[in-house]
GROMACS .gro file of C-alpha atoms in nm:
model
  261
    1MET     CA    1  -0.349   0.398   0.922
    2ASP     CA    2  -0.562   0.113   0.790
    3HIS     CA    3  -0.661   0.152   0.425
    4VAL     CA    4  -0.976  -0.025   0.311
    5GLY     CA    5  -1.021  -0.125  -0.051
    6PRO     CA    6  -1.151  -0.403  -0.275
    7ILE     CA    7  -0.942  -0.703  -0.377
    8ALA     CA    8  -1.066  -0.834  -0.710
    9ALA     CA    9  -0.970  -1.036  -1.017
   10SER     CA   10  -0.984  -0.734  -1.250
   11MET     CA   11  -1.002  -0.357  -1.250
   12PHE     CA   12  -1.364  -0.381  -1.369
   13ASP     CA   13  -1.456  -0.592  -1.066
   14ALA     CA   14  -1.256  -0.373  -0.826
   15VAL     CA   15  -1.420  -0.052  -0.946
   16ALA     CA   16  -1.765  -0.212  -0.943
   17MET     CA   17  -1.709  -0.310  -0.581
   18LEU     CA   18  -1.567   0.035  -0.499
   19ASP     CA   19  -1.881   0.196  -0.639
   20ALA     CA   20  -2.089  -0.029  -0.414
   21ILE     CA   21  -1.904   0.047  -0.089
   22ALA     CA   22  -1.788   0.409  -0.137
   23GLY     CA   23  -1.971   0.716  -0.014
   24PHE     CA   24  -2.095   0.865   0.309
   25ASP     CA   25  -2.211   0.635   0.588
   26ALA     CA   26  -2.370   0.801   0.891
   27GLN     CA   27  -2.257   0.508   1.107
   28ASP     CA   28  -1.892   0.545   1.004
   29PRO     CA   29  -1.733   0.877   1.108
   30ALA     CA   30  -1.430   0.806   0.888
   31THR     CA   31  -1.628   0.846   0.564
   32LEU     CA   32  -1.641   1.175   0.376
   33GLU     CA   33  -1.966   1.369   0.379
   34GLU     CA   34  -1.994   1.383   0.004
   35ARG     CA   35  -2.175   1.189  -0.263
   36TRP     CA   36  -1.976   0.924  -0.452
   37GLU     CA   37  -2.033   0.938  -0.825
   38PRO     CA   38  -1.995   0.591  -0.980
   39ALA     CA   39  -1.655   0.548  -1.143
   40LEU     CA   40  -1.733   0.238  -1.351
   41PRO     CA   41  -1.915   0.422  -1.636
   42THR     CA   42  -1.602   0.629  -1.710
   43LEU     CA   43  -1.342   0.354  -1.660
   44SER     CA   44  -1.252   0.344  -2.032
   45ALA     CA   45  -1.216   0.723  -2.066
   46PRO     CA   46  -0.867   0.879  -2.114
   47HIS     CA   47  -0.680   0.903  -1.784
   48GLU     CA   48  -0.530   1.249  -1.860
   49LEU     CA   49  -0.238   1.197  -1.622
   50ARG     CA   50   0.097   1.327  -1.740
   51ARG     CA   51   0.388   1.286  -1.497
   52ALA     CA   52   0.473   0.995  -1.266
   53GLY     CA   53   0.741   1.011  -0.998
   54VAL     CA   54   0.959   0.700  -0.962
   55PRO     CA   55   1.157   0.648  -0.635
   56ARG     CA   56   1.449   0.501  -0.826
   57ARG     CA   57   1.691   0.512  -0.529
   58TRP     CA   58   1.460   0.297  -0.319
   59ILE     CA   59   1.402   0.057  -0.606
   60GLU     CA   60   1.772   0.002  -0.667
   61ALA     CA   61   1.837  -0.044  -0.295
   62THR     CA   62   1.554  -0.281  -0.206
   63CYS     CA   63   1.417  -0.470  -0.507
   64THR     CA   64   1.528  -0.817  -0.609
   65ALA     CA   65   1.656  -0.853  -0.964
   66GLY     CA   66   1.335  -1.019  -1.081
   67VAL     CA   67   1.105  -0.755  -0.934
   68GLY     CA   68   1.328  -0.481  -1.074
   69ALA     CA   69   1.315  -0.633  -1.422
   70ARG     CA   70   0.936  -0.662  -1.416
   71PHE     CA   71   0.910  -0.302  -1.296
   72ASP     CA   72   1.132  -0.178  -1.579
   73GLU     CA   73   0.890  -0.343  -1.823
   74ALA     CA   74   0.594  -0.186  -1.640
   75CYS     CA   75   0.761   0.156  -1.672
   76LYS     CA   76   0.783   0.112  -2.049
   77THR     CA   77   0.414   0.019  -2.053
   78ALA     CA   78   0.335   0.332  -1.851
   79GLN     CA   79   0.530   0.546  -2.097
   80ARG     CA   80   0.334   0.397  -2.386
   81ALA     CA   81   0.021   0.492  -2.193
   82GLY     CA   82   0.130   0.857  -2.210
   83LEU     CA   83   0.319   0.904  -1.884
   84GLN     CA   84   0.643   1.094  -1.848
   85LEU     CA   85   0.855   0.930  -1.576
   86VAL     CA   86   1.069   1.147  -1.348
   87ASP     CA   87   1.294   1.046  -1.061
   88ILE     CA   88   1.190   1.152  -0.712
   89ASP     CA   89   1.412   1.135  -0.405
   90PRO     CA   90   1.202   1.025  -0.107
   91PRO     CA   91   1.301   1.057   0.259
   92ASP     CA   92   1.515   0.790   0.419
   93ALA     CA   93   1.336   0.456   0.393
   94ILE     CA   94   1.445   0.338   0.739
   95ASP     CA   95   1.306   0.653   0.901
   96LEU     CA   96   0.974   0.609   0.721
   97LEU     CA   97   0.947   0.242   0.812
   98ASN     CA   98   1.036   0.309   1.175
   99ALA     CA   99   0.764   0.576   1.195
  100LEU     CA  100   0.518   0.343   1.025
  101ARG     CA  101   0.593   0.059   1.266
  102LEU     CA  102   0.576   0.272   1.580
  103ILE     CA  103   0.245   0.434   1.486
  104ALA     CA  104   0.096   0.105   1.369
  105LEU     CA  105   0.199  -0.077   1.687
  106VAL     CA  106   0.054   0.188   1.918
  107GLU     CA  107  -0.268   0.206   1.718
  108THR     CA  108  -0.293  -0.175   1.715
  109GLN     CA  109  -0.256  -0.186   2.093
  110VAL     CA  110  -0.520   0.083   2.145
  111ALA     CA  111  -0.762  -0.069   1.894
  112HIS     CA  112  -0.739  -0.416   2.049
  113GLU     CA  113  -0.692  -0.328   2.416
  114GLU     CA  114  -1.048  -0.396   2.534
  115ARG     CA  115  -1.103  -0.706   2.322
  116PHE     CA  116  -0.760  -0.848   2.399
  117ALA     CA  117  -0.830  -0.825   2.773
  118LYS     CA  118  -1.142  -1.039   2.724
  119VAL     CA  119  -1.045  -1.295   2.459
  120GLY     CA  120  -0.666  -1.261   2.423
  121GLU     CA  121  -0.625  -1.639   2.422
  122ARG     CA  122  -0.803  -1.652   2.083
  123TYR     CA  123  -0.540  -1.428   1.917
  124SER     CA  124  -0.262  -1.579   1.707
  125ASP     CA  125   0.086  -1.572   1.858
  126GLU     CA  126   0.196  -1.304   1.609
  127LEU     CA  127  -0.099  -1.076   1.681
  128LYS     CA  128  -0.053  -1.126   2.055
  129ALA     CA  129   0.306  -1.007   2.019
  130LEU     CA  130   0.201  -0.702   1.816
  131VAL     CA  131  -0.066  -0.598   2.065
  132ARG     CA  132   0.174  -0.632   2.358
  133LEU     CA  133   0.461  -0.451   2.182
  134GLY     CA  134   0.242  -0.146   2.124
  135GLY     CA  135   0.198  -0.100   2.497
  136TYR     CA  136   0.574  -0.075   2.557
  137ILE     CA  137   0.645   0.216   2.320
  138PRO     CA  138   0.727   0.537   2.514
  139ALA     CA  139   0.512   0.839   2.438
  140PRO     CA  140   0.807   1.054   2.315
  141HIS     CA  141   0.886   0.794   2.048
  142TYR     CA  142   0.525   0.797   1.930
  143VAL     CA  143   0.524   1.178   1.915
  144LYS     CA  144   0.848   1.177   1.713
  145ALA     CA  145   0.696   0.923   1.473
  146GLN     CA  146   0.395   1.150   1.424
  147GLN     CA  147   0.627   1.444   1.361
  148LEU     CA  148   0.805   1.243   1.091
  149ARG     CA  149   0.466   1.153   0.945
  150ALA     CA  150   0.387   1.525   0.920
  151ARG     CA  151   0.717   1.584   0.739
  152VAL     CA  152   0.639   1.302   0.496
  153ARG     CA  153   0.300   1.457   0.421
  154ALA     CA  154   0.466   1.793   0.359
  155TRP     CA  155   0.719   1.627   0.125
  156LEU     CA  156   0.437   1.456  -0.064
  157ARG     CA  157   0.243   1.782  -0.101
  158ASP     CA  158   0.555   1.939  -0.247
  159GLN     CA  159   0.610   1.647  -0.487
  160PHE     CA  160   0.255   1.657  -0.615
  161LYS     CA  161   0.300   2.013  -0.734
  162ASP     CA  162   0.504   1.864  -1.022
  163ILE     CA  163   0.378   1.504  -1.059
  164ASP     CA  164   0.038   1.340  -1.080
  165LEU     CA  165   0.119   1.005  -0.922
  166ILE     CA  166   0.399   0.789  -0.781
  167LEU     CA  167   0.483   0.472  -0.974
  168SER     CA  168   0.668   0.196  -0.790
  169PRO     CA  169   0.673  -0.177  -0.730
  170THR     CA  170   0.410  -0.284  -0.478
  171MET     CA  171   0.665  -0.494  -0.290
  172PRO     CA  172   1.041  -0.520  -0.346
  173ILE     CA  173   1.026  -0.900  -0.315
  174VAL     CA  174   0.793  -1.181  -0.410
  175ALA     CA  175   0.599  -1.364  -0.140
  176PRO     CA  176   0.837  -1.538   0.102
  177ARG     CA  177   0.785  -1.892   0.215
  178ILE     CA  178   0.585  -1.935   0.534
  179ALA     CA  179   0.814  -2.037   0.819
  180GLU     CA  180   0.732  -2.147   1.170
  181PRO     CA  181   0.769  -1.830   1.381
  182ASN     CA  182   1.004  -1.821   1.678
  183PHE     CA  183   0.924  -1.512   1.881
  184GLN     CA  184   1.204  -1.581   2.130
  185GLN     CA  185   1.467  -1.534   1.857
  186SER     CA  186   1.310  -1.265   1.636
  187PRO     CA  187   1.022  -1.016   1.640
  188PRO     CA  188   0.712  -1.071   1.423
  189SER     CA  189   0.785  -1.041   1.051
  190VAL     CA  190   0.533  -0.761   1.000
  191VAL     CA  191   0.751  -0.548   1.229
  192ALA     CA  192   1.093  -0.673   1.125
  193ASP     CA  193   1.091  -0.665   0.746
  194SER     CA  194   1.108  -0.370   0.508
  195SER     CA  195   0.887  -0.511   0.236
  196GLY     CA  196   0.621  -0.243   0.291
  197VAL     CA  197   0.849   0.048   0.202
  198PHE     CA  198   0.660   0.152  -0.113
  199CYS     CA  199   0.324   0.126   0.064
  200SER     CA  200   0.444   0.379   0.324
  201PHE     CA  201   0.345   0.668   0.094
  202GLY     CA  202  -0.019   0.567   0.117
  203ALA     CA  203  -0.017   0.483   0.487
  204LEU     CA  204   0.180   0.782   0.615
  205GLY     CA  205   0.055   1.027   0.352
  206GLY     CA  206  -0.312   0.933   0.352
  207MET     CA  207  -0.307   0.864  -0.022
  208GLU     CA  208  -0.496   0.629  -0.252
  209SER     CA  209  -0.312   0.336  -0.405
  210ILE     CA  210  -0.387   0.071  -0.666
  211SER     CA  211  -0.177  -0.244  -0.708
  212LEU     CA  212  -0.177  -0.434  -1.037
  213PRO     CA  213  -0.005  -0.758  -1.141
  214MET     CA  214   0.300  -0.693  -1.360
  215GLY     CA  215   0.417  -1.047  -1.432
  216LEU     CA  216   0.602  -1.323  -1.253
  217SER     CA  217   0.944  -1.346  -1.090
  218ASP     CA  218   1.068  -1.695  -1.002
  219GLY     CA  219   0.716  -1.818  -1.075
  220LEU     CA  220   0.551  -1.584  -0.822
  221PRO     CA  221   0.343  -1.268  -0.882
  222THR     CA  222   0.488  -0.918  -0.873
  223GLY     CA  223   0.291  -0.594  -0.856
  224VAL     CA  224   0.315  -0.234  -0.972
  225LEU     CA  225   0.175   0.033  -0.739
  226LEU     CA  226   0.004   0.358  -0.844
  227THR     CA  227  -0.025   0.612  -0.561
  228GLY     CA  228  -0.179   0.957  -0.576
  229PRO     CA  229  -0.381   1.219  -0.388
  230GLY     CA  230  -0.760   1.218  -0.380
  231ARG     CA  231  -0.789   1.473  -0.661
  232VAL     CA  232  -0.663   1.214  -0.915
  233GLU     CA  233  -0.837   0.908  -0.771
  234ARG     CA  234  -1.065   0.849  -1.072
  235ALA     CA  235  -0.784   0.918  -1.316
  236LEU     CA  236  -0.575   0.655  -1.133
  237LEU     CA  237  -0.855   0.405  -1.182
  238ARG     CA  238  -0.866   0.477  -1.556
  239LEU     CA  239  -0.487   0.457  -1.587
  240ALA     CA  240  -0.484   0.129  -1.396
  241ALA     CA  241  -0.745  -0.015  -1.632
  242GLN     CA  242  -0.532   0.085  -1.932
  243LEU     CA  243  -0.216  -0.063  -1.780
  244GLU     CA  244  -0.400  -0.383  -1.688
  245ALA     CA  245  -0.487  -0.438  -2.054
  246ALA     CA  246  -0.120  -0.408  -2.155
  247LEU     CA  247   0.067  -0.576  -1.867
  248PRO     CA  248   0.117  -0.956  -1.853
  249PRO     CA  249  -0.184  -1.121  -1.688
  250LEU     CA  250  -0.136  -1.367  -1.406
  251PRO     CA  251  -0.159  -1.731  -1.517
  252GLU     CA  252  -0.461  -1.933  -1.421
  253LEU     CA  253  -0.418  -2.122  -1.096
  254PRO     CA  254  -0.407  -2.501  -1.138
  255ALA     CA  255  -0.732  -2.678  -1.059
  256THR     CA  256  -0.744  -2.817  -0.707
  257ALA     CA  257  -0.763  -3.193  -0.697
  258PRO     CA  258  -1.085  -3.320  -0.533
  259ARG     CA  259  -1.041  -3.453  -0.183
  260ALA     CA  260  -1.168  -3.789  -0.074
  261ALA     CA  261  -1.467  -3.774   0.158
   0.00000   0.00000   0.00000
């Protein structure tokens, strides 16, 4: 369920990088056998998207007050950009996250099995725990998770008959402080927390997503997430560029003090 995409300082940079890496690659069976037409030349064209679904129930249940306030402002910006916002009622968040975790853990174990057997001592403690956990998941649980994934995809197909994209916060919280992990008392955070709930649409549904800064909460960045099917990928890029121009930019990072030699 890995999703590969550029991380950049601006939409212009992200799309320029996307144009450079997208397209068919004979050495990568995961790429589509079709030509990628550069998206950068049309980035300033009208996006032509009309309706955005907002998972309001999830937002009210999971988002901190600061993230919720920034998202409300982002929604107003989206409306000024021509979008009509409609509520959507997604499946149970816990079910989606459980399916996401089970599938991800099994796939992590399979992907790393050979390498872990050779150089497992070079893995971080957290990644070691994730690789090992994947090997303990019973096959029936994995099959049930894949069945739920199929239901999520069917739900998304039904939703996208009436909407063009899903608009949500990227994360319901700001970045937490880094704490010293204690794997005897709690599982790894990537498995335990629910901060990836809004990203589950892209992972489980095989959809494209774009995350943009939407201001600060408690001095830390928050993000707004645009998710849609492949047929609106270029329109999402154009909408994101328009929103970027209207949303609060992130402040410049303070200059790092030079270190003594």
